[in-house]
Structures are given as C-alpha cells and as structure tokens.
GROMACS .gro file of C-alpha atoms in nm:
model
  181
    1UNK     CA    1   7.983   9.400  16.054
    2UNK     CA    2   7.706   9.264  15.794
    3UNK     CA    3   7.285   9.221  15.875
    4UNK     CA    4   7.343   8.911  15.707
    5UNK     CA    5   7.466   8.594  15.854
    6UNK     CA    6   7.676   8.407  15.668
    7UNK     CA    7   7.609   8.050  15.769
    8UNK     CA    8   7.924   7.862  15.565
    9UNK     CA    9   8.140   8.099  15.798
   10UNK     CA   10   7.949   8.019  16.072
   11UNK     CA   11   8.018   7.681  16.038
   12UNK     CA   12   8.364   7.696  15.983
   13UNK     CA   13   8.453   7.914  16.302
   14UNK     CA   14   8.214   7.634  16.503
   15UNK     CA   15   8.436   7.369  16.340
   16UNK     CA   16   8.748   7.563  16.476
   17UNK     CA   17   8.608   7.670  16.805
   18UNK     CA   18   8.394   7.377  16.978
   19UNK     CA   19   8.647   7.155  16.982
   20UNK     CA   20   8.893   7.386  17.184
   21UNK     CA   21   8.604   7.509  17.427
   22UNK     CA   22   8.504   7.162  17.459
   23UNK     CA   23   8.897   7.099  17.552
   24UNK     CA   24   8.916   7.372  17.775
   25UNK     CA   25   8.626   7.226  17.984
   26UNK     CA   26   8.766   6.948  18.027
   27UNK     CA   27   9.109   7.052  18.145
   28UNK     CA   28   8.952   7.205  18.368
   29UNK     CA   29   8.738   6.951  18.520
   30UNK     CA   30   9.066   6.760  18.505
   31UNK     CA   31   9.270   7.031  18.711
   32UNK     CA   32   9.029   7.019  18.966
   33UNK     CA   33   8.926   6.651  18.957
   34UNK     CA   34   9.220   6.563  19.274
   35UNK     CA   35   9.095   6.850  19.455
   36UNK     CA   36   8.747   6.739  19.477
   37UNK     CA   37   8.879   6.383  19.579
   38UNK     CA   38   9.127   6.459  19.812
   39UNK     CA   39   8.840   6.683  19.987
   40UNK     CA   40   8.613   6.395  20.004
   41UNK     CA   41   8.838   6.094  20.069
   42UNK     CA   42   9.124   6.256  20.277
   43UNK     CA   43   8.963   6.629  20.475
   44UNK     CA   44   9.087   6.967  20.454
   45UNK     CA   45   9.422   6.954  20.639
   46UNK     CA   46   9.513   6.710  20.294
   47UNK     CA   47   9.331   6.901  20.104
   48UNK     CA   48   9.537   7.226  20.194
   49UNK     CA   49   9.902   7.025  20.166
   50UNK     CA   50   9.776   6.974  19.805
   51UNK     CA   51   9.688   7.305  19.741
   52UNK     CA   52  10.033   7.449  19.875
   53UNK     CA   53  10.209   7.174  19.690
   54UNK     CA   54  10.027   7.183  19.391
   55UNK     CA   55  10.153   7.531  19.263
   56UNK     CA   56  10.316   7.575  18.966
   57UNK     CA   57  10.552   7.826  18.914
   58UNK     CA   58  10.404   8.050  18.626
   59UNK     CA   59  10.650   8.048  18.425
   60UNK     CA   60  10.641   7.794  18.161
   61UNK     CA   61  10.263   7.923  18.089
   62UNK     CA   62  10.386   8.284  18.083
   63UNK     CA   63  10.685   8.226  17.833
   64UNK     CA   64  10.487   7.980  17.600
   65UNK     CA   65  10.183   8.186  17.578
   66UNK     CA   66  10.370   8.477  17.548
   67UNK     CA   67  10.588   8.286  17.256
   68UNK     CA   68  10.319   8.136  17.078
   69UNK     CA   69  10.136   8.398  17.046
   70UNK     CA   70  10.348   8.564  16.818
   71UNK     CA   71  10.473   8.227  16.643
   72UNK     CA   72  10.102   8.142  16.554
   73UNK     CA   73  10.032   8.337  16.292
   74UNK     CA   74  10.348   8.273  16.082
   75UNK     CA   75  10.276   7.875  16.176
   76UNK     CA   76   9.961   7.909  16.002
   77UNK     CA   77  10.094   8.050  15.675
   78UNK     CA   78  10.414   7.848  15.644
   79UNK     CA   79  10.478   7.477  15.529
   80UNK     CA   80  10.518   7.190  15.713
   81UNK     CA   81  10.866   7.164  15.697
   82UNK     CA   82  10.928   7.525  15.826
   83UNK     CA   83  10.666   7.497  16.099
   84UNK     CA   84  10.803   7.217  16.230
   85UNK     CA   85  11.143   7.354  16.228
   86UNK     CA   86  10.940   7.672  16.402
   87UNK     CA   87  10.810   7.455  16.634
   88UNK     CA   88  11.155   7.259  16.720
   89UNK     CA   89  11.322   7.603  16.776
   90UNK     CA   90  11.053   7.728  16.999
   91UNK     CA   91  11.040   7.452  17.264
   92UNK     CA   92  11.449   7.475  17.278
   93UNK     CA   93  11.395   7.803  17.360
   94UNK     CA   94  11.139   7.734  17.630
   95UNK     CA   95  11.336   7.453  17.790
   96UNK     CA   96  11.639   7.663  17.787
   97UNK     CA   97  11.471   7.921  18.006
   98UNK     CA   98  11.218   7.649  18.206
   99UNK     CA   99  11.525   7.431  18.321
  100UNK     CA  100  11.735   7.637  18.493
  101UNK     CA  101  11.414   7.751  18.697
  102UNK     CA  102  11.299   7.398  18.737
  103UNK     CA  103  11.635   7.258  18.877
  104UNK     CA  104  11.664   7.579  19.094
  105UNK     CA  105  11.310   7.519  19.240
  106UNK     CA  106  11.381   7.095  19.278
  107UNK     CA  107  11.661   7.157  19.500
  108UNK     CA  108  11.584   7.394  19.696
  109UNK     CA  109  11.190   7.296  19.734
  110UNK     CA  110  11.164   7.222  20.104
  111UNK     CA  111  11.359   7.600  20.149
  112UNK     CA  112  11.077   7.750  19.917
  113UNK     CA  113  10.781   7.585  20.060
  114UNK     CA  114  10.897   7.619  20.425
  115UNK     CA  115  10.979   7.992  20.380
  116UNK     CA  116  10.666   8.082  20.199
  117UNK     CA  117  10.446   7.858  20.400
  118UNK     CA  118  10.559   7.777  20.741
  119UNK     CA  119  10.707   7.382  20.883
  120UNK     CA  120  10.355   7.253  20.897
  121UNK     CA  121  10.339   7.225  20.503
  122UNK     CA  122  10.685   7.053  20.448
  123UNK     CA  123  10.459   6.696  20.341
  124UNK     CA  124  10.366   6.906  20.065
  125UNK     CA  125  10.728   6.915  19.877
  126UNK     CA  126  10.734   6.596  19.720
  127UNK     CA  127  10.398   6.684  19.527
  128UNK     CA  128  10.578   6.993  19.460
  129UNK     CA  129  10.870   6.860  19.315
  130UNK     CA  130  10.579   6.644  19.104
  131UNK     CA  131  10.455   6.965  18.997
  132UNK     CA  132  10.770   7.095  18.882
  133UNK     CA  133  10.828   6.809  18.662
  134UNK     CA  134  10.503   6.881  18.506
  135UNK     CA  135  10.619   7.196  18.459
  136UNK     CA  136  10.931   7.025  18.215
  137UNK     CA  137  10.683   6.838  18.049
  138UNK     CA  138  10.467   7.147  17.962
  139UNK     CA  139  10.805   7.245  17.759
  140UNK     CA  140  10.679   7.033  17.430
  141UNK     CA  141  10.424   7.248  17.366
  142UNK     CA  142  10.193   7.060  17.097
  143UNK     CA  143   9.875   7.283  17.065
  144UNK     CA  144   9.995   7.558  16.845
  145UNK     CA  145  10.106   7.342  16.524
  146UNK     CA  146   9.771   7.166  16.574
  147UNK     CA  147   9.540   7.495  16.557
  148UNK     CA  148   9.766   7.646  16.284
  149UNK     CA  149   9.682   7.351  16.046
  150UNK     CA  150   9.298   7.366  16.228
  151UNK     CA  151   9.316   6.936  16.342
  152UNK     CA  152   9.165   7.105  16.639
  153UNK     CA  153   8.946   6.782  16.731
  154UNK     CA  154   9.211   6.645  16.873
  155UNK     CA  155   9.249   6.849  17.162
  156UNK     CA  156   8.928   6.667  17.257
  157UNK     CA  157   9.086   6.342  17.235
  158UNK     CA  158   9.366   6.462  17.423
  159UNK     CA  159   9.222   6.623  17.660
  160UNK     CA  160   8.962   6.311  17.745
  161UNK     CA  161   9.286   6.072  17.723
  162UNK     CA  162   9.428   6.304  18.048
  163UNK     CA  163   9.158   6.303  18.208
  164UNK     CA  164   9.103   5.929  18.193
  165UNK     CA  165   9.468   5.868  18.272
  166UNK     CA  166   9.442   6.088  18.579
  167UNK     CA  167   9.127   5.923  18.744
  168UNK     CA  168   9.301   5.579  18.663
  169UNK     CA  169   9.635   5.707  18.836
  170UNK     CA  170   9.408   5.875  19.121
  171UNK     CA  171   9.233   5.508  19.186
  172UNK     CA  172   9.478   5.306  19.167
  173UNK     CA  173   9.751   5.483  19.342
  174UNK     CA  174   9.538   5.630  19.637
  175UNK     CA  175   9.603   5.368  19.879
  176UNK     CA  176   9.955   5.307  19.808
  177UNK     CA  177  10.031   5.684  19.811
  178UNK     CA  178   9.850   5.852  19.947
  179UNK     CA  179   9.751   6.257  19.855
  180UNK     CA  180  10.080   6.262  19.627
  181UNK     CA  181   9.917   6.023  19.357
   0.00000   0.00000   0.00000
C-alpha cells in the first residue's frame, strides 16, 4: 500500500474494470428482463412455470469458471497462437463433460421436472429443454481470451447486443408463443 495515488494506474485498472461491471449490469438486467414481463403480461401461475423451467443446471458455470480460472493467467502471458490453441482445448474439454449432462437432462426432462416439482409444472419442460440448450451454447466460452488481451469493451457491446436481441425475441414472439419465447 502507498499514501500516494498513482493516477496512470488508476486509469488503467478503470479502463480494465468499467467495461466488465458495466457488462455485468447488464446481464443482469437481461436475466431478469422475461421475469419482469412474464409477471406483468402473463400473472404469477406463468410467472412460476418460468421460474421452475428456467433453471439451469450449474454445471457448465461451475466447470468453466472453475477452468478458466486457472487458464487465465497463462492466456495472458502467451501468444496468440498458443492461446488460441488454449482456448480450443478448453471448450473441448467443457463440451466433453457438458454434453453427456445435457443429453441426459433433454431426455429425461419431463421425469426431472415432474419428480422435483410435482404434475402441475410439466408446461414448464419445453422452456427447460430451451434452457439446456443454452446451457450447450455457454460451452464456447469467449470472455477469457478477450480479458487476457484486455479488448474488454466489448463485453459491453456484447452484452447490449443480448439484451437487444432478447427484448426483440420477447416482443415479437409473445403472442405466438406464449411464456416459452
């Protein structure tokens, strides 16, 4: 610790920093963004399908926050070609262990939900099975190589891009589809 403050540092850790808390706000103003509609457009008997349908199995945040952790560092002190080549390596390894879990939980998803739950939530296995998929998705995990070569700012433009994309899907597939869109 110094009585000084060093204001070029200062800088450079804002530089780094707002544009992931910015992110982060925005995720999660985007994670909650159907909840908020579905409780004022549809009531809370929707509103409670979506919850129960909406988990997410923790796993694929567990395993790449637990693996990326660890990778990060070396990604930020290696070359492009071996980071990428980090990179490649670590998402095999997370889809080797996500899609045996994700095919498990597809199949039998109306066994899950209706033995956790009860019969009443069954409506809420197709937005399950949606979930799940997300869950795939979340695999190609894109955030590390961008902080370990600090292009940070666009997590902002990624993270406004979602959430536009998910108010456009939320308008115009409401009607058609109900709480699952």
């Amino acid at each position: 610790l110094t009585r000084r403050l060093d204001r070029a540092l200062l800088r450079e850790q804002l530089r780094f920093i707002v544009p992931l808390g910015s992110a982060s706000v925005l995720a999660l103003v985007n994670s909650q963004l159907a909840n908020l509609f579905i409780s004022i457009k549809m009531g809370l008997e929707r509103l409670a399908l979506y919850t129960i349908g909406g988990q997410q199995i923790p796993v694929i945040s567990i395993v790449r926050s637990s693996v990326m952790d660890v990778l990060f560092p070396e990604m930020a002190q290696i070359g492009d070609a071996e980071r990428l080549q980090l990179w490649r390596r670590a998402n095999v390894v997370f889809c080797v262990m996500v899609f045996p879990i994700y095919a498990v939980f597809f199949v039998y998803a109306r066994t899950f939900i209706e033995t956790l739950f009860k019969a009443d939530y069954l409506p809420a296995v197709p937005l399950f099975r949606i979930y799940l998929t997300l869950m795939v998705i979340q695999c190609f995990e894109m955030g590390t190589p961008l902080r370990a070569i600090n292009q940070n700012k666009y997590f902002i433009f990624g993270s406004v891009l979602d959430l536009s994309i998910n108010i456009g899907f939320i308008l115009l597939l409401y009607r058609p589809v109900g709480f699952v869109a």
